């Protein structure tokens, strides 16, 4: 990876400012909105624009032909969920360079899938992993290290190693959560992180920005941070998984599912793939792709047991 100092107009003083603000790589400099870099570094507008122009040239973040775009997408990888049927409807697993959203009611398995992925992401490529480490932002205090030990052991991995490769942060409120997301631009490249989890993306926002008058503020902030996550996934070829709750939909009085994902259009548009989870009968759970640029709307059944996420024994 090239040093920041190789950018036009960046000497050691500016490089230090950028690094201190969390922009440690050329990719991070290239993909961050200029106003944000200005705010964090106190550098002037023209300086930032010049640095970014040079950064974008270096990572070729300019118009590309569809062929070049295709070549870049080939570096995209997929991470297994541990469940064949679920992998299948995901097109082979959770994608890097994309944001995958797990939506579901209480107990539907969102956190469990995230914990499972935190272990499978560490596996070698030929075992369906991403050969990387994991950053897990836990907003609800439901990340259980014991569960990591249990799943890793059942997969024949050293649980201590597996747990040692997962960086967990408990986010106490939405601004803390935002701060932690900003930190990822430094943490990810430094630690070969290939999976980022935010569980849940929205609960603090929903809890803190109450009432119609605060809705647009909330949505703006949410949008900003979802886009940061997208940039992170593209800059470092990593997978981002966020969870989301459902809220009851009064319109369902006229038919349809009584629940709909929280976060409105902002969540819907920012997330590349949306997976809706629900509880079926006899411990079987159902995952459904509900919004994806190219994955068909299919369903898969899975179960949660001591091994983690597994194929449902009896397909209903
Ligand atoms: P909320 O965060 O409350 O919205 O729910 P969630 O969608 O994150 O649910 P979560 O992933 O926490 O799923 C919880 C369910 O997983 C529990 O109701 C259990 O049925 C199941 N589960 C969790 N741990 C285990 C385990 O160790 N063994 C088995 N068999 N099931 C487990
Ligand atoms: Mg949960």
PDB file of C-alpha atoms in Angstrom, residues 125-271:
ATOM      1  CA  UNK A 125     -11.149 -18.969   1.196  1.00  0.00           C
ATOM      2  CA  UNK A 126     -11.555 -22.637   0.291  1.00  0.00           C
ATOM      3  CA  UNK A 127     -13.723 -23.131   3.381  1.00  0.00           C
ATOM      4  CA  UNK A 128     -15.969 -20.208   2.447  1.00  0.00           C
ATOM      5  CA  UNK A 129     -14.274 -17.613   4.639  1.00  0.00           C
ATOM      6  CA  UNK A 130     -12.667 -14.244   3.991  1.00  0.00           C
ATOM      7  CA  UNK A 131      -9.339 -14.998   5.700  1.00  0.00           C
ATOM      8  CA  UNK A 132      -9.793 -11.920   7.817  1.00  0.00           C
ATOM      9  CA  UNK A 133     -10.646 -10.568  11.215  1.00  0.00           C
ATOM     10  CA  UNK A 134     -13.883  -9.004  12.385  1.00  0.00           C
ATOM     11  CA  UNK A 135     -15.083  -5.727  13.898  1.00  0.00           C
ATOM     12  CA  UNK A 136     -18.370  -6.048  15.781  1.00  0.00           C
ATOM     13  CA  UNK A 137     -20.265  -2.985  17.007  1.00  0.00           C
ATOM     14  CA  UNK A 138     -22.766  -4.167  19.574  1.00  0.00           C
ATOM     15  CA  UNK A 139     -25.435  -1.619  20.458  1.00  0.00           C
ATOM     16  CA  UNK A 140     -27.624  -3.876  22.558  1.00  0.00           C
ATOM     17  CA  UNK A 141     -25.142  -5.730  24.723  1.00  0.00           C
ATOM     18  CA  UNK A 142     -26.090  -9.069  23.187  1.00  0.00           C
ATOM     19  CA  UNK A 143     -22.694 -10.137  21.834  1.00  0.00           C
ATOM     20  CA  UNK A 144     -21.781 -13.262  23.823  1.00  0.00           C
ATOM     21  CA  UNK A 145     -18.138 -14.371  23.773  1.00  0.00           C
ATOM     22  CA  UNK A 146     -19.176 -17.735  25.228  1.00  0.00           C
ATOM     23  CA  UNK A 147     -21.229 -18.301  22.103  1.00  0.00           C
ATOM     24  CA  UNK A 148     -18.150 -17.631  19.958  1.00  0.00           C
ATOM     25  CA  UNK A 149     -16.278 -20.251  21.965  1.00  0.00           C
ATOM     26  CA  UNK A 150     -19.121 -22.729  21.551  1.00  0.00           C
ATOM     27  CA  UNK A 151     -19.525 -22.286  17.786  1.00  0.00           C
ATOM     28  CA  UNK A 152     -15.776 -22.153  17.095  1.00  0.00           C
ATOM     29  CA  UNK A 153     -15.174 -25.355  19.085  1.00  0.00           C
ATOM     30  CA  UNK A 154     -17.922 -27.163  17.237  1.00  0.00           C
ATOM     31  CA  UNK A 155     -16.219 -26.170  13.973  1.00  0.00           C
ATOM     32  CA  UNK A 156     -12.928 -27.616  15.198  1.00  0.00           C
ATOM     33  CA  UNK A 157     -11.289 -24.205  15.578  1.00  0.00           C
ATOM     34  CA  UNK A 158      -9.274 -22.982  18.528  1.00  0.00           C
ATOM     35  CA  UNK A 159     -11.922 -20.899  20.321  1.00  0.00           C
ATOM     36  CA  UNK A 160      -9.306 -18.653  21.869  1.00  0.00           C
ATOM     37  CA  UNK A 161      -7.900 -17.754  18.455  1.00  0.00           C
ATOM     38  CA  UNK A 162     -11.359 -17.261  16.997  1.00  0.00           C
ATOM     39  CA  UNK A 163     -12.401 -14.953  19.830  1.00  0.00           C
ATOM     40  CA  UNK A 164      -9.049 -13.157  19.602  1.00  0.00           C
ATOM     41  CA  UNK A 165      -9.793 -12.218  16.005  1.00  0.00           C
ATOM     42  CA  UNK A 166     -13.037 -10.422  16.799  1.00  0.00           C
ATOM     43  CA  UNK A 167     -12.807  -6.787  17.912  1.00  0.00           C
ATOM     44  CA  UNK A 168     -15.975  -5.960  19.819  1.00  0.00           C
ATOM     45  CA  UNK A 169     -17.140  -2.514  20.861  1.00  0.00           C
ATOM     46  CA  UNK A 170     -20.243  -1.782  22.849  1.00  0.00           C
ATOM     47  CA  UNK A 171     -21.892   1.397  21.542  1.00  0.00           C
ATOM     48  CA  UNK A 172     -23.724   3.223  24.315  1.00  0.00           C
ATOM     49  CA  UNK A 173     -25.635   5.747  22.227  1.00  0.00           C
ATOM     50  CA  UNK A 174     -25.971   6.845  18.625  1.00  0.00           C
ATOM     51  CA  UNK A 175     -23.122   9.365  18.701  1.00  0.00           C
ATOM     52  CA  UNK A 176     -20.833   6.797  20.260  1.00  0.00           C
ATOM     53  CA  UNK A 177     -21.896   4.374  17.535  1.00  0.00           C
ATOM     54  CA  UNK A 178     -21.008   6.985  14.891  1.00  0.00           C
ATOM     55  CA  UNK A 179     -17.642   7.538  16.512  1.00  0.00           C
ATOM     56  CA  UNK A 180     -16.947   3.812  16.430  1.00  0.00           C
ATOM     57  CA  UNK A 181     -17.885   3.652  12.741  1.00  0.00           C
ATOM     58  CA  UNK A 182     -15.414   6.471  12.055  1.00  0.00           C
ATOM     59  CA  UNK A 183     -12.760   4.480  13.897  1.00  0.00           C
ATOM     60  CA  UNK A 184     -13.234   1.605  11.470  1.00  0.00           C
ATOM     61  CA  UNK A 185     -11.391   3.496   8.723  1.00  0.00           C
ATOM     62  CA  UNK A 186      -8.255   3.059  10.810  1.00  0.00           C
ATOM     63  CA  UNK A 187      -8.997  -0.247  12.499  1.00  0.00           C
ATOM     64  CA  UNK A 188      -9.915  -2.213   9.364  1.00  0.00           C
ATOM     65  CA  UNK A 189      -6.810  -1.757   7.234  1.00  0.00           C
ATOM     66  CA  UNK A 190      -4.511  -2.070  10.239  1.00  0.00           C
ATOM     67  CA  UNK A 191      -5.969  -5.385  11.347  1.00  0.00           C
ATOM     68  CA  UNK A 192      -6.982  -7.084   8.107  1.00  0.00           C
ATOM     69  CA  UNK A 193     -10.639  -6.808   9.028  1.00  0.00           C
ATOM     70  CA  UNK A 194     -12.845  -8.411   6.391  1.00  0.00           C
ATOM     71  CA  UNK A 195     -16.209  -8.347   8.149  1.00  0.00           C
ATOM     72  CA  UNK A 196     -17.837  -5.423   9.935  1.00  0.00           C
ATOM     73  CA  UNK A 197     -21.033  -5.978  11.918  1.00  0.00           C
ATOM     74  CA  UNK A 198     -23.298  -3.296  13.354  1.00  0.00           C
ATOM     75  CA  UNK A 199     -25.917  -4.996  15.547  1.00  0.00           C
ATOM     76  CA  UNK A 200     -28.218  -3.097  15.536  1.00  0.00           C
ATOM     77  CA  UNK A 201     -27.732  -0.180  13.181  1.00  0.00           C
ATOM     78  CA  UNK A 202     -30.887   1.564  14.201  1.00  0.00           C
ATOM     79  CA  UNK A 203     -31.929   0.891  17.785  1.00  0.00           C
ATOM     80  CA  UNK A 204     -30.102   3.877  19.337  1.00  0.00           C
ATOM     81  CA  UNK A 205     -31.339   6.177  16.602  1.00  0.00           C
ATOM     82  CA  UNK A 206     -34.899   5.061  17.128  1.00  0.00           C
ATOM     83  CA  UNK A 207     -34.612   5.427  20.871  1.00  0.00           C
ATOM     84  CA  UNK A 208     -33.015   8.871  20.831  1.00  0.00           C
ATOM     85  CA  UNK A 209     -34.648  10.768  17.997  1.00  0.00           C
ATOM     86  CA  UNK A 210     -38.237  10.644  19.090  1.00  0.00           C
ATOM     87  CA  UNK A 211     -41.107  12.471  17.402  1.00  0.00           C
ATOM     88  CA  UNK A 212     -41.759  13.681  13.894  1.00  0.00           C
ATOM     89  CA  UNK A 213     -39.775  16.888  14.377  1.00  0.00           C
ATOM     90  CA  UNK A 214     -36.567  14.869  14.844  1.00  0.00           C
ATOM     91  CA  UNK A 215     -37.154  12.396  12.075  1.00  0.00           C
ATOM     92  CA  UNK A 216     -35.302  14.219   9.333  1.00  0.00           C
ATOM     93  CA  UNK A 217     -32.248  14.766  11.578  1.00  0.00           C
ATOM     94  CA  UNK A 218     -32.239  11.108  12.430  1.00  0.00           C
ATOM     95  CA  UNK A 219     -32.558   9.996   8.826  1.00  0.00           C
ATOM     96  CA  UNK A 220     -29.800  12.343   7.720  1.00  0.00           C
ATOM     97  CA  UNK A 221     -27.394  11.000  10.317  1.00  0.00           C
ATOM     98  CA  UNK A 222     -28.345   7.419   9.569  1.00  0.00           C
ATOM     99  CA  UNK A 223     -27.832   8.016   5.867  1.00  0.00           C
ATOM    100  CA  UNK A 224     -24.431   9.565   6.432  1.00  0.00           C
ATOM    101  CA  UNK A 225     -23.232   6.580   8.470  1.00  0.00           C
ATOM    102  CA  UNK A 226     -24.683   3.958   6.168  1.00  0.00           C
ATOM    103  CA  UNK A 227     -22.781   5.593   3.330  1.00  0.00           C
ATOM    104  CA  UNK A 228     -19.616   5.560   5.375  1.00  0.00           C
ATOM    105  CA  UNK A 229     -20.095   1.839   5.799  1.00  0.00           C
ATOM    106  CA  UNK A 230     -20.574   1.395   2.057  1.00  0.00           C
ATOM    107  CA  UNK A 231     -17.377   3.333   1.378  1.00  0.00           C
ATOM    108  CA  UNK A 232     -15.561   1.234   3.935  1.00  0.00           C
ATOM    109  CA  UNK A 233     -16.734  -1.969   2.258  1.00  0.00           C
ATOM    110  CA  UNK A 234     -15.533  -0.769  -1.131  1.00  0.00           C
ATOM    111  CA  UNK A 235     -12.264   0.752  -0.009  1.00  0.00           C
ATOM    112  CA  UNK A 236     -11.136  -2.370   1.840  1.00  0.00           C
ATOM    113  CA  UNK A 237     -13.031  -5.088  -0.022  1.00  0.00           C
ATOM    114  CA  UNK A 238     -14.817  -6.181   3.126  1.00  0.00           C
ATOM    115  CA  UNK A 239     -18.339  -7.303   4.001  1.00  0.00           C
ATOM    116  CA  UNK A 240     -20.616  -5.131   6.106  1.00  0.00           C
ATOM    117  CA  UNK A 241     -23.627  -6.620   7.868  1.00  0.00           C
ATOM    118  CA  UNK A 242     -26.106  -4.447   9.741  1.00  0.00           C
ATOM    119  CA  UNK A 243     -29.195  -5.548  11.606  1.00  0.00           C
ATOM    120  CA  UNK A 244     -32.511  -3.794  11.708  1.00  0.00           C
ATOM    121  CA  UNK A 245     -35.735  -4.245  13.578  1.00  0.00           C
ATOM    122  CA  UNK A 246     -39.242  -4.343  12.270  1.00  0.00           C
ATOM    123  CA  UNK A 247     -41.975  -1.987  13.250  1.00  0.00           C
ATOM    124  CA  UNK A 248     -45.651  -2.651  12.976  1.00  0.00           C
ATOM    125  CA  UNK A 249     -47.257  -1.279   9.893  1.00  0.00           C
ATOM    126  CA  UNK A 250     -50.772   0.078  10.396  1.00  0.00           C
ATOM    127  CA  UNK A 251     -51.415  -0.170   6.648  1.00  0.00           C
ATOM    128  CA  UNK A 252     -51.270  -3.960   6.987  1.00  0.00           C
ATOM    129  CA  UNK A 253     -54.857  -3.694   8.113  1.00  0.00           C
ATOM    130  CA  UNK A 254     -55.533  -3.956   4.400  1.00  0.00           C
ATOM    131  CA  UNK A 255     -53.499  -7.111   4.042  1.00  0.00           C
ATOM    132  CA  UNK A 256     -49.800  -7.952   3.774  1.00  0.00           C
ATOM    133  CA  UNK A 257     -47.135  -8.452   6.416  1.00  0.00           C
ATOM    134  CA  UNK A 258     -47.928  -6.609   9.657  1.00  0.00           C
ATOM    135  CA  UNK A 259     -44.239  -5.778  10.072  1.00  0.00           C
ATOM    136  CA  UNK A 260     -41.967  -3.622   8.008  1.00  0.00           C
ATOM    137  CA  UNK A 261     -38.291  -2.735   8.404  1.00  0.00           C
ATOM    138  CA  UNK A 262     -37.478   0.341  10.475  1.00  0.00           C
ATOM    139  CA  UNK A 263     -35.451   3.192   9.042  1.00  0.00           C
ATOM    140  CA  UNK A 264     -37.653   3.894   6.039  1.00  0.00           C
ATOM    141  CA  UNK A 265     -36.289   4.644   2.609  1.00  0.00           C
ATOM    142  CA  UNK A 266     -32.855   5.562   3.913  1.00  0.00           C
ATOM    143  CA  UNK A 267     -32.204   2.025   5.117  1.00  0.00           C
ATOM    144  CA  UNK A 268     -33.891   0.534   2.076  1.00  0.00           C
ATOM    145  CA  UNK A 269     -31.747   2.455  -0.385  1.00  0.00           C
ATOM    146  CA  UNK A 270     -28.410   2.245   1.362  1.00  0.00           C
ATOM    147  CA  UNK A 271     -28.389  -1.498   1.860  1.00  0.00           C
TER     148      UNK A 271
END
